[in-house]
Short mmCIF file of C-alpha atoms in Angstrom, two decimals:
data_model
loop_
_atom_site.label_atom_id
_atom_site.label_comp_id
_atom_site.label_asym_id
_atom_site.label_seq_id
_atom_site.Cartn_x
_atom_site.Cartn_y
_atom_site.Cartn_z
CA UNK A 4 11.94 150.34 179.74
CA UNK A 5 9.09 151.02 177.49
CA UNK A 6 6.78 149.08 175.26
CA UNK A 7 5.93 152.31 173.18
CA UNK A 8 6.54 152.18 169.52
CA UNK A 9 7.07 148.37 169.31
CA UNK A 10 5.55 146.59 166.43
CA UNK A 11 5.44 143.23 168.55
CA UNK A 12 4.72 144.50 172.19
CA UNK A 13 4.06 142.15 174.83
CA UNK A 14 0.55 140.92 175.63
CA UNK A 15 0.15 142.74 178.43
CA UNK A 16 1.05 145.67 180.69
CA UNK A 17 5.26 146.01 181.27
CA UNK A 18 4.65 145.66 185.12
CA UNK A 19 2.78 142.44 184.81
CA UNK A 20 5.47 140.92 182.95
CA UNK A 21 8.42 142.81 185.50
CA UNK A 22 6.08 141.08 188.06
CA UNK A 23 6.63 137.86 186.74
CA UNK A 24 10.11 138.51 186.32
CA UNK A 25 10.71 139.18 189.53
CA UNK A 26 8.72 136.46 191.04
CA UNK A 27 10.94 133.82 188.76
CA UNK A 28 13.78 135.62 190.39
CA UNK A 29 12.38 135.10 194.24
CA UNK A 30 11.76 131.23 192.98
CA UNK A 31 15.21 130.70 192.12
CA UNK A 32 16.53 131.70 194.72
CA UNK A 33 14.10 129.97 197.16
CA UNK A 34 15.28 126.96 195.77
CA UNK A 35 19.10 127.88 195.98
CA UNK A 36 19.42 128.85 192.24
CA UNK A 37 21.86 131.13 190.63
CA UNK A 38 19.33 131.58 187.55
CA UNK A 39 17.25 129.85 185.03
CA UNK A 40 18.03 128.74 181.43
CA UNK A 41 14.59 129.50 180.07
CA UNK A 42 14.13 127.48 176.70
CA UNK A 43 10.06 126.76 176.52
CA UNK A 44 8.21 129.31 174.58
CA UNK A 45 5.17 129.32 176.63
CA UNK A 46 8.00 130.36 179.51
CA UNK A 47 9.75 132.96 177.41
CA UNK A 48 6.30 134.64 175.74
CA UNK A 49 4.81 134.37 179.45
CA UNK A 50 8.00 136.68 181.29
CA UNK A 51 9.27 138.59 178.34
CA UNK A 52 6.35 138.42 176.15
CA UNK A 53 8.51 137.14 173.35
CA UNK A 54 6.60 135.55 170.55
CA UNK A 55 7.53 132.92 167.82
CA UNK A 56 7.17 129.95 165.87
CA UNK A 57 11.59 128.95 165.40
CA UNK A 58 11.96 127.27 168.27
CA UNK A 59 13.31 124.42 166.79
CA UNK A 60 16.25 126.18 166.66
CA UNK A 61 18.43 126.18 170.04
CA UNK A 62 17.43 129.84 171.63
CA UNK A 63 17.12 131.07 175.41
CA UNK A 64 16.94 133.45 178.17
CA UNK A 65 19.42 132.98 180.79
CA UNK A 66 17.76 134.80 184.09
CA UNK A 67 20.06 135.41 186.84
CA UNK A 68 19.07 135.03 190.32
CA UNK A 69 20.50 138.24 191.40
CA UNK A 70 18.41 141.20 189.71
CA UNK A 71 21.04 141.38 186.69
CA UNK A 72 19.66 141.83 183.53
CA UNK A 73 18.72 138.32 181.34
CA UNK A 74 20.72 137.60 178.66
CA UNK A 75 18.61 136.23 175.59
CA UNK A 76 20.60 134.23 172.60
CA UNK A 77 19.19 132.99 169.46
CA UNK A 78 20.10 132.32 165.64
CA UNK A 79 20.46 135.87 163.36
CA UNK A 80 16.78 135.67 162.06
CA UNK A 81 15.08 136.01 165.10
CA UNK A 82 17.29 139.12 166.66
CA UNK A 83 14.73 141.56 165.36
CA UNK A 84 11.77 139.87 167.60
CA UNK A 85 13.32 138.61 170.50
CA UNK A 86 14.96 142.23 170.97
CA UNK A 87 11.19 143.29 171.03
CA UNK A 88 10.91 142.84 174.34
CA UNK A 89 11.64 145.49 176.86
CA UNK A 90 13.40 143.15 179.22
CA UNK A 91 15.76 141.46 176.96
CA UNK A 92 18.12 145.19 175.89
CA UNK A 93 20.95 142.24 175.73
CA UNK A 94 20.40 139.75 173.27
CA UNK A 95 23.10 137.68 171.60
CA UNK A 96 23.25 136.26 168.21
CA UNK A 97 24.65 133.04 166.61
CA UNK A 98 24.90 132.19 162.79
CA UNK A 99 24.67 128.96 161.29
CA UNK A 100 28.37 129.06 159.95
CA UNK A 101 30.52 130.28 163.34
CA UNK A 102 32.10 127.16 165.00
CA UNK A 103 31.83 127.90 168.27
CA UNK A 104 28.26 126.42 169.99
CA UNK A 105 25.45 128.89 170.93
CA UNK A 106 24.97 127.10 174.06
CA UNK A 107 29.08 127.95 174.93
CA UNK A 108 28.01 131.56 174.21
CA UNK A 109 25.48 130.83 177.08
CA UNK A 110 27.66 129.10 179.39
CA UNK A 111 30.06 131.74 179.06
CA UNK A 112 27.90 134.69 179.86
CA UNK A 113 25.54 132.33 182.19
CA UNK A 114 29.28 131.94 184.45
CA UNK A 115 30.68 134.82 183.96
CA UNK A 116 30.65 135.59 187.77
CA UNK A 117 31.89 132.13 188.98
CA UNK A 118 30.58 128.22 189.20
CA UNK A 119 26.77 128.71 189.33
CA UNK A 120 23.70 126.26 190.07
CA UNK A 121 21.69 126.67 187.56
CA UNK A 122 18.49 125.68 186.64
CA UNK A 123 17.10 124.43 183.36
CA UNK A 124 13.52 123.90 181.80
CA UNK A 125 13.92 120.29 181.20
CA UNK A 126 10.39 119.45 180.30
CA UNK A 127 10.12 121.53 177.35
CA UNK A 128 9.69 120.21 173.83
CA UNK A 129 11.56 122.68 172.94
CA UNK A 130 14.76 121.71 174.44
CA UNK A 131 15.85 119.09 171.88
CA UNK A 132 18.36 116.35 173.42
CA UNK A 133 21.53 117.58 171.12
CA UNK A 134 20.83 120.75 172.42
CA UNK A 135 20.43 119.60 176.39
CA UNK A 136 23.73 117.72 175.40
CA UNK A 137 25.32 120.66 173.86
CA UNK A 138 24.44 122.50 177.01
CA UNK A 139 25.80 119.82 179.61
CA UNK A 140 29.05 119.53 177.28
CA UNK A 141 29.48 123.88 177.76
CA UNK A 142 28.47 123.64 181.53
CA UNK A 143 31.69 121.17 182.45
CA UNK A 144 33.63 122.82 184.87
CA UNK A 145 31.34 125.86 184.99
CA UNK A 146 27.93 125.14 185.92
CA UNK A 147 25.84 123.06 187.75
CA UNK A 148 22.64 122.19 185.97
CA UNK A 149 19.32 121.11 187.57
CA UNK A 150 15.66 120.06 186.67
CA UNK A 151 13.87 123.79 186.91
CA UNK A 152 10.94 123.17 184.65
CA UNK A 153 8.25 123.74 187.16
CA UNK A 154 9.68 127.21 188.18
CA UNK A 155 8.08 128.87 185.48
CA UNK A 156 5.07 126.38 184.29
CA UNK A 157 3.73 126.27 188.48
CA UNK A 158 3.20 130.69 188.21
CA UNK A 159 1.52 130.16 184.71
CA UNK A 160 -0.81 127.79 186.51
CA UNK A 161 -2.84 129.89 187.87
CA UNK A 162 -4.30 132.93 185.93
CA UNK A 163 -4.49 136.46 186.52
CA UNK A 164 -7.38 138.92 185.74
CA UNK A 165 -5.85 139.68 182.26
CA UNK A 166 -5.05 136.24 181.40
CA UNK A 167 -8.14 134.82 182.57
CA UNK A 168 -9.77 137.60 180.31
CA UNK A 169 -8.16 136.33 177.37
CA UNK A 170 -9.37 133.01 178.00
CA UNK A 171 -13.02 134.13 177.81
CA UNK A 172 -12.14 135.39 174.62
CA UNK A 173 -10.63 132.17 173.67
CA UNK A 174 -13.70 130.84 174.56
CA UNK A 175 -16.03 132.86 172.58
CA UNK A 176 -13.79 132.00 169.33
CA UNK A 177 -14.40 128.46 170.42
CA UNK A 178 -17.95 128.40 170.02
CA UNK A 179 -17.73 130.41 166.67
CA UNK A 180 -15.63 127.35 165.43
CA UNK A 181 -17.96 124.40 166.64
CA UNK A 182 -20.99 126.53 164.83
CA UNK A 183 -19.16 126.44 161.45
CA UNK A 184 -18.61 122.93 161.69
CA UNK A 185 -21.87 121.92 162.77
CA UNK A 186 -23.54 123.46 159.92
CA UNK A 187 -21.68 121.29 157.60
CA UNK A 188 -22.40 117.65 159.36
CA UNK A 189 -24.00 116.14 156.72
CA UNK A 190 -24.00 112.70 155.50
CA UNK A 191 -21.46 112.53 152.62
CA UNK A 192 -19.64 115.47 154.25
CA UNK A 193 -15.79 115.05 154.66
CA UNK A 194 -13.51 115.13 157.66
CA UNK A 195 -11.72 117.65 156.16
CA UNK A 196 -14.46 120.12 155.19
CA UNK A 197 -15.35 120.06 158.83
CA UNK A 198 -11.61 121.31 159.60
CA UNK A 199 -11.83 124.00 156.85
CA UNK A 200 -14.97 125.13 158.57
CA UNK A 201 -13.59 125.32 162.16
CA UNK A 202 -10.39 127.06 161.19
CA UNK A 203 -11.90 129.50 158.79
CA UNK A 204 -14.47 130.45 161.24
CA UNK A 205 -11.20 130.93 164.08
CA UNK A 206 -9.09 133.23 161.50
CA UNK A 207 -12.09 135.37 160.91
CA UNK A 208 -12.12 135.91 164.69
CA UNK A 209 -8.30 136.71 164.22
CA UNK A 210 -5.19 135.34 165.31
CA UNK A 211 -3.54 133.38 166.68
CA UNK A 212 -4.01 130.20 165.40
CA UNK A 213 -4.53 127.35 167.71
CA UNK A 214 -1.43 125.54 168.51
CA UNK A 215 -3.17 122.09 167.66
CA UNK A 216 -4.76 121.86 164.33
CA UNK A 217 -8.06 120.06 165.77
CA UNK A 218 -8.75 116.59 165.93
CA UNK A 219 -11.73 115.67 164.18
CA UNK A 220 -12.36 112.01 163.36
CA UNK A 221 -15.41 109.95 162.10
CA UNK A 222 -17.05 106.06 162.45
CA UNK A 223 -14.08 103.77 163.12
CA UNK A 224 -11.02 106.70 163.05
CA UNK A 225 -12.59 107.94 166.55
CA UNK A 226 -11.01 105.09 167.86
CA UNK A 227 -7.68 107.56 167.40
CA UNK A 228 -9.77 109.39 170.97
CA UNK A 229 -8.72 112.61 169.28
CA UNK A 230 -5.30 112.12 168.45
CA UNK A 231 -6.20 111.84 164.49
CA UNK A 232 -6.22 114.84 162.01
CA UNK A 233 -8.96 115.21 159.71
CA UNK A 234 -9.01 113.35 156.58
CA UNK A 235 -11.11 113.04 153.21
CA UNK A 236 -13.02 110.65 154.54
CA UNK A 237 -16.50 111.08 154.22
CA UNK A 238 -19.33 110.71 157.05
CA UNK A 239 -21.87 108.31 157.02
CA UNK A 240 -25.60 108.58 158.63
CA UNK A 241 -25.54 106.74 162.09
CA UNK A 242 -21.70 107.04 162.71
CA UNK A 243 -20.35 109.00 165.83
CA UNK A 244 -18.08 112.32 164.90
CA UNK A 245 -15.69 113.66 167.54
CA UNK A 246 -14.49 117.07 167.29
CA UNK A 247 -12.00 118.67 169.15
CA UNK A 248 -11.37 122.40 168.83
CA UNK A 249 -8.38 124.30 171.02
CA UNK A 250 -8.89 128.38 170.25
CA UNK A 251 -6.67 130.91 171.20
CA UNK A 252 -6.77 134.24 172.24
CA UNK A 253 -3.01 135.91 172.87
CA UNK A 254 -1.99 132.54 172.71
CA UNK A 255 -4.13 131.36 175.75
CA UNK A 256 -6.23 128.40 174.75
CA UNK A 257 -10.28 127.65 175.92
CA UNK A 258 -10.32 123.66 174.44
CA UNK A 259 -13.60 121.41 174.11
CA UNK A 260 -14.75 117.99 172.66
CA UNK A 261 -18.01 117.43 171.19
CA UNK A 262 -19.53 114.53 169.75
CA UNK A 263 -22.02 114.38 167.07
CA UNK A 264 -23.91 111.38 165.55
CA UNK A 265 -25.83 111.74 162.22
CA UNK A 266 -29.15 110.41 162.01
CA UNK A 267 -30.73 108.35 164.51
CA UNK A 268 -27.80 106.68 166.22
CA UNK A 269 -27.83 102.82 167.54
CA UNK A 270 -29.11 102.12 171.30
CA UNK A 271 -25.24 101.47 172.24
CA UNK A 272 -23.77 104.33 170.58
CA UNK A 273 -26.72 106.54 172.30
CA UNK A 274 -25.94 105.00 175.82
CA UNK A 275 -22.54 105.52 175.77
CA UNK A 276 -23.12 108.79 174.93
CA UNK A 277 -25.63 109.35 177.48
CA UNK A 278 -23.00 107.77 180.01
CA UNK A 279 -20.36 110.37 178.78
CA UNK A 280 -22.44 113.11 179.23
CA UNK A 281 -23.87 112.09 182.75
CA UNK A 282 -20.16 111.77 184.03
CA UNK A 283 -19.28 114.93 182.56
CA UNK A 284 -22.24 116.78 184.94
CA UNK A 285 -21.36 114.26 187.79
CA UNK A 286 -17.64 115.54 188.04
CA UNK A 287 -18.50 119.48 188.39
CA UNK A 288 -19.89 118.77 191.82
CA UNK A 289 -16.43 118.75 193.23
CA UNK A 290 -14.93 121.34 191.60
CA UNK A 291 -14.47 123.90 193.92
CA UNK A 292 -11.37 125.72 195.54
CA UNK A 293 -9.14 124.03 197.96
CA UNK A 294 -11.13 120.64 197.24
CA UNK A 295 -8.54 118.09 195.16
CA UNK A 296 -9.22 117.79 191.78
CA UNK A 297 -8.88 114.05 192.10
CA UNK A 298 -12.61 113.94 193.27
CA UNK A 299 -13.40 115.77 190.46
CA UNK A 300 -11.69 112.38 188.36
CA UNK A 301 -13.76 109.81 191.38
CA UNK A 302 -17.17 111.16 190.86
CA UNK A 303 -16.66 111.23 186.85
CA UNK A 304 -15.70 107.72 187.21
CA UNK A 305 -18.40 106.39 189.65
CA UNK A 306 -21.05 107.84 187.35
CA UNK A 307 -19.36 105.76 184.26
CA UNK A 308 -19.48 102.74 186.76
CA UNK A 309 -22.62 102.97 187.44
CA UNK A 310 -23.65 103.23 184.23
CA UNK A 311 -21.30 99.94 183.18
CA UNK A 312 -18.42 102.10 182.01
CA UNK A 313 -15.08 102.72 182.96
CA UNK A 314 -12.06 105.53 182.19
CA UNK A 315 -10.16 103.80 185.06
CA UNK A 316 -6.38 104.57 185.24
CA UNK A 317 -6.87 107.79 182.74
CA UNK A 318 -7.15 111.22 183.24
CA UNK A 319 -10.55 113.50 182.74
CA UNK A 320 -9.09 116.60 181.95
CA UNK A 321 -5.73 118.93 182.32
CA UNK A 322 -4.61 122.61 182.45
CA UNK A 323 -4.98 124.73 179.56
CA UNK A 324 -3.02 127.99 178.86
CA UNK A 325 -0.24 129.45 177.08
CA UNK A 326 0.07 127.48 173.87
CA UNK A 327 2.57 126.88 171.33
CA UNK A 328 2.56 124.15 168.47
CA UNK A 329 2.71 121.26 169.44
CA UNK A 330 0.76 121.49 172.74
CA UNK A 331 -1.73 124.00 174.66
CA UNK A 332 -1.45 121.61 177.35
CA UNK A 333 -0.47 122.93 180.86
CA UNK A 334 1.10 120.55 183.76
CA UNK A 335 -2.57 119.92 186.07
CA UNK A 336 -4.21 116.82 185.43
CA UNK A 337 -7.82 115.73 186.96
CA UNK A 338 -7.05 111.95 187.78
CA UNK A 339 -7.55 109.97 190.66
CA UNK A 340 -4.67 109.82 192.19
CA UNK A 341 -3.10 113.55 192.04
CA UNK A 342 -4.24 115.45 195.05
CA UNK A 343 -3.50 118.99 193.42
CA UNK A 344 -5.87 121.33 194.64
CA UNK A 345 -8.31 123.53 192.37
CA UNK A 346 -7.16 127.36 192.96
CA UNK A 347 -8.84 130.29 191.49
CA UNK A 348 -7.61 131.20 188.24
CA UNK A 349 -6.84 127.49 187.25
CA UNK A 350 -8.13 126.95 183.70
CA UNK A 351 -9.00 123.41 182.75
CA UNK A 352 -10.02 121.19 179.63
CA UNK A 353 -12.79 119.06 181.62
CA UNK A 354 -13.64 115.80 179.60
CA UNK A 355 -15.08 112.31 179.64
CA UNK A 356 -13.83 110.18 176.87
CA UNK A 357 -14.94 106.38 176.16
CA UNK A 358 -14.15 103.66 173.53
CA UNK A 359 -16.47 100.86 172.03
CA UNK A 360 -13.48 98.44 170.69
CA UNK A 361 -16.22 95.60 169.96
CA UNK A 362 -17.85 98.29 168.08
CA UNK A 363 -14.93 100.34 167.34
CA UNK A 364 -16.03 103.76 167.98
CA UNK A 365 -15.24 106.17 170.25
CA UNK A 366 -16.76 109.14 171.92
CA UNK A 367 -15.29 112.56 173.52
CA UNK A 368 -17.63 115.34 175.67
CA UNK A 369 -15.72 118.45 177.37
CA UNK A 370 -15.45 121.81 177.94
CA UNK A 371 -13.57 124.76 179.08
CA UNK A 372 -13.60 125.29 182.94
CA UNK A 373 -12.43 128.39 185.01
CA UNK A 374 -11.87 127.77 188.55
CA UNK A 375 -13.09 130.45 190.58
CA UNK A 376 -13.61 131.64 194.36
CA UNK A 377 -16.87 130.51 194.41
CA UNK A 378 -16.57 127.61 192.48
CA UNK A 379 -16.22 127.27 188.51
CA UNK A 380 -17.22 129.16 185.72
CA UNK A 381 -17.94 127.08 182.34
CA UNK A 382 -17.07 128.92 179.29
CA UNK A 383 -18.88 127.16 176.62
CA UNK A 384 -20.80 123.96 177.94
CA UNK A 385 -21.33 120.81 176.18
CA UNK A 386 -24.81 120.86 174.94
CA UNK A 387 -25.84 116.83 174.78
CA UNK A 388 -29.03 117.49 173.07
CA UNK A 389 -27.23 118.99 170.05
CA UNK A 390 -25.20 115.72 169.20
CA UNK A 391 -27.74 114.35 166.65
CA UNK A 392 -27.85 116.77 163.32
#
C-alpha cells in the first residue's frame, strides 16, 4: 500500500488513515457489527482520504468488521478518484444505463459471507431517502441494517496533532478573509462585494473552498441570524452587518461571526452588542477539559440575563471539522442541557447570537476554539472594539 505517485493522495500519512481504519473496525465490532456502509463524505475523506464534490450520486464504502478489505462502489466518473486511495484496491462501478441497483451490487458483496448486521451512516446528507430505500429494498433477506452514524463522526470528534494543525491553518485563512471584507465596509457598499472580498482573499490562500459560501447579511436581513447569502443590497451608515466566514484548510474548517456597525450605532444596537460580546468572554471560563460544555452554554446565558437578554433554549456554539458542502458542522453542541464533556483536540465554533425583532436586527460574535489540556486555545478572537468602521 503506497501513496507514492498519486495525483490525489490522502491528507495525511497512510498509517494515520490505517489507524483510523482499524479503529472503525474495533468500533464495529464493539457494538456487535459485521461492518459499516460508509456513505458521508466527511466519513469516507476522513478513513480513506477520498475526496469529492458527486455525492449526490448514491456511492459507498462497505467496511467489514473482520480485517477484509472495503469494498468502495460508485457511478463510472468517479472510479479514477475514489481508486486514489490506497485502501480502496477494490472499487466497483455502476453506469447510469445497467438495470440492476448499485446498492444490490452492495448488498451482494456486503453478504457475500452470510446474513450480516450491518451498520449504516444514517445521519448523513448524503444518504438521500431513495437511496436508504434502495438499500433496505437490497438488504431483504440478507442484511440487517442499523443506525451507525456516530461510529465514524464520535473518532472525528476529537482531533489529532495533524488535524488540529490544519485547523490553525484554517484559522489563519480566516482572518485573511475578515480583513478583505472589512476594508470594504463602507456606506453604499453591497452585501455582495463584501462576499467577493472574503472569498477572493480565501482562494488566494488556496484551496479548498469553504463548504458554506458565508453568510453575510445587513440592517433588517440579519434577522436571517446567518442563514442568508449575500445580496446586492447596499449598506447603510448606522445599520448592524453580520458576517460569517467558515475557512478551510484540507477540508478542516476554523468558523467565526463578526459584527460590524457603520457609523455611530444607536444606544440599543450598541448594548446589545456590548451584551453579546460580554457573554462571549463570560462562557470561556468553563471551558476546560473534563468540565461539561453545558456550563460553557449557563455562564453565556447568565451574562445575557444579567444584562436583560436571553438565548434561552438555543445553542452557543458546535463542533467544527471535516467539511463538505452543505455543512462544516460536526455533532458537539454547547447548550444547556448536553453534558458532553470538552476533550483535548475538540474544535468548536463558540458564539453568542441575539435578535432585536422590535427593531429587527440581529447580531452574531464568535470564534474558533481549540480545546486543549490546559484549557483552550482561541484561534482568531473576536475583537469588539473593531465593530464600528
Amino acid at each position: 500500500m503506497s501513496g507514492a505517485g498519486l495525483w490525489s493522495p490522502p491528507p495525511f500519512e497512510l498509517a494515520v488513515h490505517e489507524g483510523r481504519i482499524e479503529r472503525a473496525r474495533a468500533d464495529c465490532a464493539e457494538r456487535g457489527l459485521d461492518g459499516l456502509l460508509l456513505v458521508a463524505q466527511e466519513s469516507l475523506y476522513y478513513l480513506f482520504g477520498y475526496d469529492q464534490i458527486g455525492y449526490w450520486v448514491f456511492q459507498a464504502v462497505s467496511l467489514p468488521a473482520d480485517g477484509s478489505p472495503p469494498v468502495g462502489i460508485c457511478r463510472a466518473p468517479d472510479v479514477y478518484t475514489m481508486s486514489q486511495s490506497p485502501f480502496l484496491d477494490d472499487v466497483r462501478v455502476w453506469s447510469d444505463d445497467q438495470a440492476e441497483s448499485p446498492a444490490d451490487q452492495l448488498m451482494a458483496e456486503t453478504t457475500r459471507g452470510g446474513r450480516a448486521r450491518i451498520g449504516v451512516e444514517l445521519g448523513s446528507h448524503s444518504l438521500l431517502p431513495k437511496f436508504w430505500s434502495a438499500l433496505v429494498a437490497a438488504a431483504e433477506g440478507r442484511a440487517e441494517l442499523v443506525d451507525a452514524s456516530d461510529v465514524v463522526a464520535a473518532r472525528r470528534a476529537i482531533k489529532d496533532e495533524g488535524e488540529i494543525e490544519r485547523f490553525r491553518r484554517a484559522a489563519i485563512h480566516l482572518r485573511s478573509s475578515y480583513r478583505a471584507a472589512e476594508e470594504l465596509l463602507e456606506p453604499g457598499g453591497r452585501e455582495g462585494d463584501l462576499l467577493a472580498a472574503s472569498m477572493a482573499a480565501r482562494s488566494r490562500d488556496g484551496p479548498p473552498p469553504p463548504a458554506i459560501p458565508p453568510p453575510i447579511a445587513s440592517g433588517p436581513r440579519t434577522m436571517s441570524q446567518t442563514h442568508g447569502s449575500a445580496t446586492e443590497r447596499p449598506v447603510a451608515p448606522g445599520e448592524p452587518v453580520v458576517i460569517e466566514i467558515g475557512a478551510a484548510s484540507a477540508r478542516y474548517h476554523a468558523v467565526a461571526a463578526r459584527s460590524y456597525v457603520l457609523g455611530e450605532p444607536s444606544a440599543p444596537l450598541a448594548a446589545m452588542h456590548s451584551a453579546a460580546a460580554s457573554a462571549l468572554e463570560a462562557g470561556f471560563e468553563a471551558m476546560a477539559p473534563a468540565r461539561p460544555l453545558s456550563g460553557v452554554a449557563e455562564l453565556a446565558q447568565a451574562e445575557l440575563a444579567a444584562r436583560g437578554y436571553s438565548r434561552a433554549g438555543r445553542h452557543v456554539g458546535y463542533g467544527t471539522g471535516i467539511g463538505f458542502p452543505p455543512t462544516w458542522l460536526e455533532e458537539i453542541r454547547i447548550k444547556v442541557s448536553d453534558p458532553t464533556p470538552a476533550e483535548p483536540g475538540m474544535t468548536l465554533f463558540y458564539f453568542i447570537g441575539l435578535v432585536d425583532p422590535e427593531r429587527q436586527v440581529s447580531l452574531y460574535v464568535g470564534e474558533p476554539v481549540l480545546i486543549t489540556a490546559g484549557g483552550y486555545e482561541r484561534l482568531a478572537p473576536y475583537e469588539p472594539e473593531r465593530w464600528r468602521r
